XYZ file of C-alpha atoms in Angstrom:
285
model
C 0.772 -10.991 -23.222
C 0.300 -12.105 -19.603
C -0.393 -9.555 -16.882
C 1.048 -10.128 -13.392
C -1.188 -12.604 -11.531
C -1.018 -10.467 -8.364
C -2.559 -7.497 -10.173
C -5.455 -5.946 -8.246
C -7.893 -3.135 -8.936
C -5.851 -0.584 -6.993
C -2.855 -1.338 -9.238
C -4.901 -0.778 -12.373
C -6.475 2.455 -11.148
C -3.115 3.792 -9.958
C -1.511 2.854 -13.255
C -4.256 4.732 -15.103
C -3.484 7.861 -13.097
C 0.274 7.592 -13.681
C -0.077 7.036 -17.412
C -2.613 9.852 -17.663
C -0.093 12.248 -16.107
C 2.594 11.167 -18.565
C 0.313 11.499 -21.546
C -0.691 14.977 -20.400
C 3.012 15.871 -20.088
C 3.928 14.747 -23.585
C 0.927 16.280 -25.368
C 1.105 19.877 -26.466
C -1.207 21.406 -29.073
C 0.410 22.856 -32.150
C 1.764 26.302 -31.360
C 1.413 25.714 -27.627
C 4.225 26.839 -25.411
C 5.639 25.035 -22.442
C 4.180 26.287 -19.184
C 5.917 26.604 -15.867
C 5.156 23.511 -13.861
C 4.827 21.199 -16.860
C 6.318 17.787 -16.213
C 9.870 17.335 -17.469
C 10.341 15.044 -20.438
C 13.312 12.695 -20.834
C 16.099 13.568 -23.200
C 15.183 12.765 -26.786
C 11.409 13.014 -26.278
C 9.733 16.012 -27.834
C 6.147 17.098 -27.149
C 3.580 15.869 -29.654
C 0.222 17.294 -30.686
C -1.588 13.968 -30.275
C -0.882 10.350 -29.490
C -0.471 8.028 -32.453
C -3.945 6.665 -33.309
C -2.939 3.055 -32.594
C -2.033 4.144 -29.035
C -4.713 6.781 -28.539
C -7.627 4.407 -29.159
C -6.557 1.678 -26.680
C -5.574 4.364 -24.177
C -9.077 5.827 -24.265
C -10.580 2.360 -23.868
C -8.327 1.636 -20.905
C -9.017 5.037 -19.346
C -12.778 4.485 -19.659
C -12.602 0.924 -18.301
C -10.430 1.911 -15.329
C -12.745 4.835 -14.582
C -15.763 2.520 -14.644
C -13.961 0.090 -12.347
C -13.152 2.914 -9.941
C -16.764 4.102 -10.056
C -17.995 0.623 -9.196
C -15.586 0.371 -6.269
C -16.589 3.803 -4.980
C -20.283 2.936 -5.262
C -19.799 -0.382 -3.501
C -17.743 1.183 -0.722
C -20.350 3.915 -0.225
C -23.213 1.422 -0.168
C -21.414 -0.823 2.292
C -20.655 2.142 4.544
C -24.298 3.206 4.424
C -25.327 -0.337 5.180
C -23.062 -0.550 8.212
C -24.282 2.839 9.410
C -27.986 2.551 8.697
C -28.890 -1.112 8.875
C -30.123 -2.016 12.371
C -28.651 -5.023 14.082
C -30.757 -7.950 15.181
C -30.132 -6.811 18.740
C -31.637 -3.387 17.978
C -34.642 -4.952 16.296
C -35.217 -7.185 19.270
C -34.862 -4.238 21.674
C -37.210 -2.091 19.585
C -39.780 -4.857 19.492
C -39.583 -5.369 23.247
C -39.848 -1.627 23.885
C -42.906 -1.356 21.656
C -44.598 -4.341 23.314
C -43.951 -2.965 26.800
C -45.303 0.471 25.901
C -48.478 -1.013 24.450
C -48.979 -3.129 27.581
C -48.504 -0.039 29.765
C -50.906 1.959 27.627
C -53.477 -0.834 27.746
C -53.264 -0.953 31.552
C -53.624 2.816 31.801
C -56.561 2.862 29.386
C -58.204 -0.066 31.157
C -57.863 1.694 34.486
C -59.499 4.858 33.150
C -62.267 2.813 31.545
C -62.993 1.126 34.899
C -63.779 4.366 36.717
C -67.362 5.159 37.703
C -69.113 8.257 36.343
C -68.390 11.326 38.457
C -69.735 14.136 36.304
C -66.297 15.184 35.064
C -65.123 15.286 31.483
C -64.073 13.297 29.728
C -66.322 10.612 31.165
C -65.206 7.034 31.802
C -67.434 6.040 28.892
C -65.048 7.909 26.590
C -62.172 5.901 28.029
C -64.184 2.723 27.368
C -64.749 3.890 23.807
C -60.991 4.399 23.341
C -60.251 0.996 24.855
C -62.683 -0.641 22.463
C -60.994 1.027 19.495
C -57.526 -0.041 20.519
C -58.055 -3.433 22.143
C -61.330 -4.896 20.843
C -62.260 -8.410 21.929
C -61.193 -11.054 21.208
C -57.996 -9.538 19.723
C -57.036 -7.406 22.694
C -53.247 -7.097 22.796
C -52.559 -10.074 20.568
C -51.445 -7.823 17.704
C -48.119 -7.232 19.453
C -47.299 -10.943 19.110
C -47.720 -11.043 15.335
C -45.005 -11.027 12.693
C -43.320 -7.575 12.342
C -45.212 -6.585 9.177
C -48.578 -7.637 10.596
C -47.802 -5.992 13.932
C -46.698 -2.800 12.204
C -49.925 -2.531 10.195
C -51.995 -3.028 13.332
C -49.984 -0.452 15.275
C -50.151 2.136 12.485
C -53.933 1.873 12.442
C -54.103 2.418 16.183
C -51.559 5.262 16.230
C -53.550 7.147 13.611
C -56.662 6.780 15.709
C -54.795 8.056 18.783
C -53.945 11.265 16.898
C -57.630 12.149 16.519
C -59.132 14.886 18.673
C -61.494 12.588 20.549
C -58.710 10.210 21.530
C -56.420 13.069 22.549
C -59.127 14.429 24.841
C -59.266 11.088 26.638
C -55.492 10.868 26.935
C -55.155 14.372 28.343
C -58.244 14.133 30.570
C -57.159 10.943 32.280
C -53.461 11.818 32.591
C -52.176 9.490 29.904
C -49.910 11.982 28.157
C -46.701 10.365 29.360
C -47.969 6.936 28.368
C -48.838 8.254 24.913
C -45.509 10.042 24.401
C -43.539 6.941 25.269
C -45.767 4.909 22.955
C -45.033 7.345 20.103
C -41.283 7.037 20.682
C -41.409 3.252 20.816
C -43.515 3.162 17.657
C -40.970 5.302 15.773
C -38.114 3.118 16.996
C -39.908 -0.022 15.816
C -40.521 1.491 12.383
C -36.888 2.473 11.930
C -35.498 -0.821 13.198
C -37.566 -2.883 10.793
C -37.275 -0.530 7.845
C -40.916 0.582 7.723
C -40.111 4.277 8.045
C -36.626 4.438 6.509
C -34.559 2.675 3.888
C -32.703 -0.281 5.353
C -30.024 -1.540 2.960
C -29.562 -5.263 2.611
C -26.601 -7.141 1.267
C -28.445 -7.610 -2.007
C -29.014 -3.858 -2.273
C -25.341 -2.988 -2.647
C -23.372 -3.733 -5.802
C -21.226 -6.777 -5.188
C -20.107 -8.256 -8.515
C -17.349 -6.189 -10.082
C -16.055 -8.969 -12.318
C -17.315 -7.368 -15.568
C -15.577 -4.067 -14.771
C -12.438 -5.883 -13.636
C -12.256 -8.025 -16.766
C -12.829 -5.035 -19.023
C -10.073 -3.029 -17.308
C -7.586 -5.914 -17.503
C -8.317 -6.575 -21.172
C -8.012 -2.872 -22.007
C -4.715 -2.647 -20.119
C -3.304 -5.700 -21.889
C -4.225 -4.257 -25.282
C -2.762 -0.851 -24.427
C 0.578 -2.278 -23.270
C 0.848 -4.358 -26.426
C 0.142 -1.359 -28.648
C 2.713 0.806 -26.884
C 5.344 -1.953 -27.061
C 4.664 -2.418 -30.781
C 5.075 1.319 -31.321
C 8.773 1.161 -30.443
C 10.666 0.980 -33.732
C 14.392 1.817 -34.113
C 13.667 3.149 -37.587
C 11.129 5.699 -36.308
C 12.896 8.532 -34.431
C 11.534 9.103 -30.945
C 9.231 6.063 -30.985
C 11.334 4.029 -28.578
C 11.686 6.961 -26.192
C 7.947 7.618 -26.251
C 7.144 3.955 -25.655
C 9.602 3.738 -22.754
C 8.221 6.948 -21.246
C 4.623 5.711 -21.368
C 5.469 2.200 -20.222
C 7.621 3.276 -17.270
C 4.742 3.148 -14.693
C 3.772 -0.342 -15.877
C 7.365 -1.588 -15.697
C 7.695 -0.120 -12.205
C 4.466 -1.806 -11.122
C 5.566 -5.197 -12.483
C 8.898 -4.903 -10.675
C 7.144 -3.934 -7.448
C 4.806 -6.943 -7.669
C 7.774 -9.220 -8.363
C 9.604 -7.915 -5.272
C 6.524 -8.502 -3.166
C 6.256 -12.026 -4.549
C 9.884 -12.784 -3.703
C 9.482 -11.416 -0.186
C 6.376 -13.529 0.349
C 8.202 -16.632 -0.873
C 11.160 -15.948 1.408
C 8.896 -15.777 4.460
C 7.265 -19.165 3.784
C 8.545 -21.969 6.069
C 10.654 -24.639 4.425
C 8.685 -27.654 3.320
C 9.123 -30.823 5.376
C 11.297 -33.514 3.782
C 8.998 -36.228 5.103
C 6.231 -37.277 2.682
C 2.690 -36.460 3.689
C -0.235 -38.743 2.915
C -3.864 -37.968 2.399
C -6.657 -40.013 3.888
C -6.592 -42.455 0.989
C -3.022 -43.577 1.399
C -1.680 -41.716 -1.673
C 1.169 -39.170 -1.434
């Protein structure tokens, strides 16, 4: 049996839902009464307690395969949406890097200015500012850490930010009026960490599921087997078998017809081929 070549995952998942509704309509446990709202059955088809085993088994396989295919598609769509939402652009990374560099340069200038003051008997003393400067920008490194690769730069900045949180460093920052410099440095540091994925999860293309071929193949194979089993169930010598088969196959027949109509419409829209022969670059038609 050959399935329509235009068949896509949405067709298979939709077909699963339609067939599931029909199976639910035709099944009724022994002694069960028809409820208001139950789907109407065609003339000649009576409710049954269970599907014939040779239909029930392939139906369950198809149902499971289509459900797995749908789960894969949902997971992929969710991951791709998260990726588009959460993954920073190269432009944001560049802007975050520039912002961080500028804030460190401004902080270095402020700290250097405080360290260059002469002693005046006030606290904190300029020597404390020199101590802070030596912790952050020791020779010969100085500010070179902001020119390193992102991972190396991040490690160097984290070390310095932790030191800036200490009480002694905070006293220098507050005493010499560097609070605004420090606050902007904290913001730039957080932005850098988020942009490069050091403080949050940044999804990459490899992180999202991309290959759904196994699920697609399994769903197609299960569908092909199910259709064959239902078709084989129809037997003029078995009362009701042809009606049941037609009832269950109706969504598939409708889908095949719909795909055929789409194919014919697509063919009708194609421009007529030119009557003049065309030649490739080797001189052959």
